[in-house]
């Protein structure tokens, strides 16, 4: 096991502003109605060393450029215990776990899973799929 704890720090991205869930004053639950997709992003040091920070920046950039930032909740997770396949991003409600996420993959995740032309039933083609809960019933099933 590569790490010993898992913490989720929810970050709600709306328009140009970012507010941390739980710690921010005036956080309105009604803002969650806009959320269509939840992307969990590993920020453990192993994923960070493998380009996780750059991938997260590219995901945010792609969402902003397409005007879809307000539709996504991004949650930073300390570790998914998938360090050999890091950086890791998990997309819900699709239930797809992506590994070895680079900047190209992060942009494709934004395109495929978050509104617009994306079709939530398609996987991001240039990404390593660790698990697709829609297809394999939640069990391991990498490609």
Coordinates of N, CA and C in Angstrom, one line a residue:
X1 N 0.8 -1.2 0.0 CA 0.0 0.0 0.0 C 0.9 1.2 0.0
X2 N 0.6 2.2 -0.8 CA 1.4 3.4 -1.0 C 1.1 4.5 0.0
X3 N 0.0 4.5 0.6 CA -0.3 5.6 1.5 C -1.3 5.0 2.6
X4 N -1.5 5.7 3.7 CA -2.2 5.2 4.8 C -3.5 5.9 5.1
X5 N -3.9 6.9 4.4 CA -5.1 7.6 4.7 C -5.7 8.2 3.4
X6 N -7.0 8.5 3.5 CA -7.7 9.1 2.4 C -8.6 10.2 2.9
X7 N -8.3 11.4 2.4 CA -9.2 12.5 2.8 C -9.7 13.1 1.5
X8 N -10.9 13.6 1.6 CA -11.6 14.2 0.4 C -11.8 15.7 0.8
X9 N -11.2 16.5 0.0 CA -11.4 18.0 0.1 C -12.2 18.4 -1.1
X10 N -13.5 18.7 -0.9 CA -14.4 19.0 -2.0 C -14.1 20.5 -2.4
X11 N -14.0 20.7 -3.7 CA -13.9 22.0 -4.2 C -15.0 22.2 -5.2
X12 N -15.8 23.2 -5.0 CA -16.9 23.4 -6.0 C -16.4 24.6 -6.9
X13 N -16.5 24.3 -8.1 CA -16.0 25.2 -9.1 C -17.2 25.9 -9.8
X14 N -17.3 27.2 -9.6 CA -18.5 27.9 -10.2 C -17.9 29.1 -10.9
X15 N -18.2 29.2 -12.2 CA -17.7 30.4 -12.9 C -16.3 30.7 -12.7
X16 N -15.9 31.8 -12.2 CA -14.5 32.1 -12.0 C -14.0 31.9 -10.5
X17 N -15.0 31.6 -9.6 CA -14.6 31.5 -8.2 C -14.5 30.0 -7.8
X18 N -13.8 29.8 -6.7 CA -13.6 28.5 -6.1 C -13.9 28.6 -4.6
X19 N -14.8 27.8 -4.1 CA -15.1 27.8 -2.7 C -14.9 26.4 -2.1
X20 N -14.3 26.3 -1.0 CA -14.1 25.0 -0.4 C -15.3 24.6 0.4
X21 N -15.8 23.4 0.1 CA -17.0 22.9 0.8 C -16.7 22.6 2.3
X22 N -17.6 22.9 3.1 CA -17.5 22.7 4.6 C -16.8 23.8 5.3
X23 N -15.8 24.5 4.7 CA -15.1 25.5 5.3 C -15.4 26.9 4.9
X24 N -16.2 27.0 3.9 CA -16.5 28.4 3.4 C -17.8 28.9 3.9
X25 N -17.9 30.1 4.3 CA -19.1 30.7 4.7 C -20.0 30.9 3.5
X26 N -21.3 30.8 3.7 CA -22.3 31.1 2.7 C -22.3 30.1 1.6
X27 N -21.8 28.9 1.7 CA -21.8 27.9 0.7 C -23.3 27.4 0.6
X28 N -23.8 27.5 -0.6 CA -25.2 27.2 -0.8 C -25.4 25.8 -1.4
X29 N -26.2 25.0 -0.8 CA -26.4 23.7 -1.3 C -27.1 23.7 -2.7
X30 N -27.9 24.8 -2.9 CA -28.7 24.9 -4.1 C -27.7 25.0 -5.3
X31 N -26.5 25.4 -5.1 CA -25.5 25.5 -6.2 C -25.1 24.1 -6.7
X32 N -25.4 23.1 -5.9 CA -25.1 21.7 -6.3 C -26.1 21.2 -7.4
X33 N -27.2 21.9 -7.6 CA -28.1 21.5 -8.7 C -27.5 21.6 -10.0
X34 N -26.5 22.5 -10.2 CA -25.8 22.7 -11.5 C -24.8 21.6 -11.7
X35 N -24.4 20.9 -10.7 CA -23.3 19.8 -10.9 C -23.9 18.6 -11.6
X36 N -23.2 18.3 -12.7 CA -23.6 17.1 -13.5 C -22.5 16.0 -13.4
X37 N -21.3 16.4 -13.1 CA -20.2 15.5 -13.0 C -19.3 15.7 -11.8
X38 N -18.8 14.6 -11.2 CA -17.9 14.7 -10.1 C -16.7 14.0 -10.5
X39 N -15.6 14.8 -10.5 CA -14.3 14.2 -10.8 C -13.4 14.2 -9.5
X40 N -13.0 13.1 -9.1 CA -12.1 12.9 -8.0 C -10.7 12.8 -8.5
X41 N -9.7 13.6 -7.9 CA -8.4 13.6 -8.4 C -7.4 13.3 -7.3
X42 N -6.5 12.3 -7.6 CA -5.5 12.0 -6.5 C -4.5 13.1 -6.5
X43 N -4.2 13.5 -5.3 CA -3.2 14.6 -5.1 C -2.0 14.0 -4.2
X44 N -2.0 12.7 -4.0 CA -0.9 12.1 -3.2 C 0.5 12.4 -3.9
X45 N 1.5 12.4 -3.1 CA 2.8 12.8 -3.7 C 3.3 11.9 -4.8
X46 N 2.9 10.6 -4.8 CA 3.3 9.8 -5.9 C 2.6 10.2 -7.2
X47 N 1.4 10.6 -7.2 CA 0.7 11.1 -8.4 C 1.2 12.4 -8.8
X48 N 1.5 13.3 -7.8 CA 2.0 14.6 -8.1 C 3.4 14.5 -8.8
X49 N 4.2 13.5 -8.4 CA 5.5 13.3 -9.1 C 5.4 12.9 -10.5
X50 N 4.3 12.2 -10.8 CA 4.1 11.7 -12.1 C 3.3 12.6 -13.0
X51 N 3.1 13.9 -12.6 CA 2.4 14.8 -13.5 C 1.0 15.1 -13.1
X52 N 0.6 14.7 -11.9 CA -0.8 14.9 -11.5 C -1.2 16.4 -11.4
X53 N -0.3 17.3 -11.0 CA -0.7 18.7 -10.9 C -0.9 19.3 -12.2
X54 N -0.1 18.9 -13.2 CA -0.2 19.4 -14.6 C -1.5 18.9 -15.2
X55 N -1.8 17.7 -14.9 CA -3.1 17.1 -15.5 C -4.3 17.8 -14.9
X56 N -4.3 18.1 -13.6 CA -5.4 18.8 -12.9 C -5.5 20.2 -13.5
X57 N -4.4 20.9 -13.7 CA -4.4 22.2 -14.3 C -5.1 22.2 -15.7
X58 N -4.7 21.2 -16.5 CA -5.2 21.0 -17.8 C -6.7 20.7 -17.8
X59 N -7.2 19.9 -16.9 CA -8.6 19.6 -16.7 C -9.4 20.9 -16.4
X60 N -8.9 21.7 -15.5 CA -9.5 23.0 -15.1 C -9.5 23.9 -16.3
X61 N -8.4 24.0 -17.1 CA -8.3 24.8 -18.2 C -9.3 24.4 -19.3
X62 N -9.4 23.1 -19.5 CA -10.4 22.6 -20.6 C -11.8 23.0 -20.2
X63 N -12.1 22.8 -18.9 CA -13.5 23.1 -18.4 C -13.8 24.6 -18.5
X64 N -12.8 25.4 -18.2 CA -13.0 26.9 -18.3 C -13.2 27.3 -19.8
X65 N -12.3 26.8 -20.7 CA -12.4 27.2 -22.1 C -13.7 26.8 -22.7
X66 N -14.3 25.7 -22.3 CA -15.6 25.3 -22.9 C -16.8 25.8 -22.1
X67 N -16.6 26.6 -21.1 CA -17.7 27.1 -20.3 C -18.4 26.1 -19.4
X68 N -17.7 25.0 -19.1 CA -18.4 23.9 -18.3 C -17.9 23.8 -16.9
X69 N -17.2 24.8 -16.4 CA -16.6 24.7 -15.1 C -17.7 24.6 -14.0
X70 N -18.8 25.3 -14.2 CA -19.9 25.3 -13.2 C -20.7 24.0 -13.1
X71 N -20.4 23.1 -14.0 CA -21.1 21.8 -14.1 C -20.4 20.7 -13.3
X72 N -19.1 21.0 -12.9 CA -18.3 20.0 -12.3 C -17.9 20.2 -10.9
X73 N -17.9 19.2 -10.1 CA -17.3 19.3 -8.7 C -16.0 18.5 -8.8
X74 N -15.0 19.2 -8.4 CA -13.7 18.5 -8.3 C -13.3 18.3 -6.9
X75 N -12.9 17.0 -6.6 CA -12.6 16.7 -5.2 C -11.1 16.2 -5.3
X76 N -10.3 16.7 -4.4 CA -8.9 16.3 -4.3 C -8.9 15.2 -3.2
X77 N -8.4 14.0 -3.6 CA -8.3 12.8 -2.7 C -6.9 12.5 -2.4
X78 N -6.6 12.3 -1.2 CA -5.2 12.0 -0.8 C -4.6 10.8 -1.5
X79 N -5.4 9.7 -1.6 CA -4.8 8.6 -2.3 C -6.0 7.6 -2.6
X80 N -5.9 7.0 -3.8 CA -6.8 5.9 -4.2 C -6.1 4.5 -4.0
X81 N -4.9 4.5 -3.6 CA -4.1 3.2 -3.5 C -4.0 2.6 -4.8
X82 N -3.7 3.4 -5.8 CA -3.5 2.9 -7.2 C -2.2 3.6 -7.7
X83 N -1.2 3.7 -6.8 CA 0.0 4.5 -7.1 C 0.8 4.0 -8.4
X84 N 0.8 2.7 -8.6 CA 1.5 2.2 -9.8 C 0.9 2.8 -11.1
X85 N -0.4 3.2 -11.1 CA -1.1 3.7 -12.2 C -1.3 5.2 -12.2
X86 N -0.7 5.9 -11.3 CA -0.9 7.3 -11.1 C -0.3 8.1 -12.2
X87 N -0.8 9.3 -12.3 CA -1.9 10.0 -11.7 C -3.3 9.4 -12.0
X88 N -4.2 9.4 -11.0 CA -5.5 8.8 -11.1 C -6.6 9.8 -11.0
X89 N -7.6 9.7 -11.9 CA -8.8 10.5 -11.8 C -10.0 9.6 -11.9
X90 N -11.1 9.8 -11.2 CA -12.3 9.0 -11.2 C -13.4 9.9 -11.5
X91 N -14.3 9.5 -12.5 CA -15.4 10.3 -13.0 C -16.7 9.7 -12.6
X92 N -17.5 10.5 -11.9 CA -18.9 10.0 -11.6 C -19.9 11.0 -12.2
X93 N -21.1 10.6 -12.6 CA -21.7 9.3 -12.4 C -21.3 8.2 -13.3
X94 N -20.4 8.5 -14.2 CA -19.9 7.4 -15.2 C -19.3 6.2 -14.5
X95 N -18.6 6.5 -13.4 CA -18.0 5.4 -12.6 C -16.7 4.9 -13.4
X96 N -16.0 5.7 -14.0 CA -14.8 5.3 -14.8 C -13.6 5.8 -14.0
X97 N -12.7 4.9 -13.7 CA -11.4 5.2 -13.1 C -10.3 5.2 -14.2
X98 N -9.6 6.4 -14.3 CA -8.6 6.5 -15.3 C -7.2 6.6 -14.6
X99 N -6.2 5.9 -15.1 CA -4.9 5.9 -14.6 C -3.9 6.5 -15.6
X100 N -2.7 6.8 -15.1 CA -1.7 7.5 -15.9 C -2.2 8.7 -16.7
X101 N -3.0 9.5 -16.0 CA -3.6 10.6 -16.6 C -2.6 11.7 -16.8
X102 N -2.4 12.1 -18.1 CA -1.5 13.2 -18.5 C -2.4 14.3 -18.9
X103 N -1.8 15.4 -19.4 CA -2.6 16.6 -19.8 C -3.6 16.3 -21.0
X104 N -3.1 15.5 -21.9 CA -4.0 15.1 -23.1 C -5.2 14.3 -22.6
X105 N -5.0 13.4 -21.7 CA -6.1 12.5 -21.1 C -7.0 13.4 -20.3
X106 N -6.5 14.3 -19.5 CA -7.3 15.2 -18.7 C -8.3 16.0 -19.6
X107 N -7.7 16.6 -20.7 CA -8.6 17.3 -21.6 C -9.6 16.4 -22.2
X108 N -9.3 15.2 -22.5 CA -10.3 14.3 -23.1 C -11.3 13.9 -22.1
X109 N -11.0 13.8 -20.8 CA -11.9 13.5 -19.8 C -13.0 14.6 -19.7
X110 N -12.5 15.9 -19.8 CA -13.4 17.0 -19.8 C -14.3 17.0 -21.0
X111 N -13.8 16.6 -22.2 CA -14.6 16.6 -23.4 C -15.6 15.5 -23.4
X112 N -15.2 14.3 -22.9 CA -16.1 13.1 -23.0 C -17.1 13.0 -21.9
X113 N -16.8 13.5 -20.7 CA -17.7 13.3 -19.6 C -18.5 14.5 -19.1
X114 N -18.2 15.7 -19.6 CA -18.8 16.9 -19.0 C -19.6 17.6 -20.1
X115 N -20.9 17.3 -20.2 CA -21.8 18.1 -21.1 C -21.2 18.3 -22.5
X116 N -21.7 19.3 -23.1 CA -21.3 19.7 -24.5 C -21.4 18.5 -25.4
X117 N -20.3 18.3 -26.2 CA -20.4 17.2 -27.2 C -20.1 15.9 -26.6
X118 N -19.6 15.9 -25.4 CA -19.2 14.7 -24.8 C -20.4 13.7 -24.6
X119 N -20.1 12.5 -24.6 CA -21.1 11.4 -24.4 C -20.6 10.6 -23.2
X120 N -21.3 10.7 -22.1 CA -20.9 10.1 -20.8 C -20.7 8.6 -21.0
X121 N -21.3 8.0 -22.0 CA -21.1 6.5 -22.2 C -19.9 6.1 -22.9
X122 N -19.1 7.1 -23.4 CA -17.8 6.8 -24.1 C -16.7 7.0 -23.1
X123 N -15.7 6.2 -23.2 CA -14.5 6.3 -22.4 C -13.6 7.3 -23.2
X124 N -12.7 7.9 -22.4 CA -11.7 8.8 -23.0 C -10.7 7.9 -23.7
X125 N -10.6 7.9 -25.0 CA -9.8 7.0 -25.8 C -8.3 6.9 -25.6
X126 N -7.7 8.0 -25.2 CA -6.3 8.1 -25.0 C -5.9 7.9 -23.6
X127 N -6.8 7.4 -22.8 CA -6.5 7.2 -21.3 C -6.5 5.8 -21.0
X128 N -5.7 5.4 -20.0 CA -5.7 4.1 -19.4 C -6.9 3.9 -18.5
X129 N -7.8 3.0 -18.8 CA -9.0 2.8 -18.0 C -8.6 1.7 -16.9
X130 N -8.7 2.1 -15.7 CA -8.4 1.1 -14.6 C -9.6 0.3 -14.3
X131 N -10.8 1.0 -14.3 CA -12.1 0.3 -14.0 C -13.2 1.1 -14.6
X132 N -14.1 0.4 -15.2 CA -15.3 1.0 -15.7 C -16.5 0.3 -15.0
X133 N -17.1 1.0 -14.0 CA -18.1 0.4 -13.2 C -19.4 0.1 -14.0
X134 N -19.6 0.8 -15.1 CA -20.8 0.5 -15.9 C -20.7 -0.8 -16.6
X135 N -19.5 -1.2 -17.0 CA -19.3 -2.3 -17.8 C -18.9 -3.6 -17.1
X136 N -18.1 -3.4 -16.0 CA -17.6 -4.6 -15.3 C -18.2 -4.8 -13.9
X137 N -19.3 -4.1 -13.7 CA -20.0 -4.3 -12.4 C -19.3 -3.8 -11.2
X138 N -18.3 -2.9 -11.4 CA -17.5 -2.4 -10.2 C -16.3 -3.2 -9.9
X139 N -16.0 -4.3 -10.6 CA -14.8 -5.0 -10.4 C -13.6 -4.5 -11.2
X140 N -12.4 -5.0 -10.9 CA -11.3 -4.5 -11.7 C -11.4 -4.9 -13.1
X141 N -11.0 -4.0 -14.0 CA -11.2 -4.3 -15.4 C -10.4 -3.4 -16.3
X142 N -9.1 -3.2 -16.1 CA -8.3 -2.3 -16.9 C -8.1 -2.8 -18.3
X143 N -7.8 -1.8 -19.1 CA -7.6 -2.2 -20.6 C -6.1 -2.2 -20.8

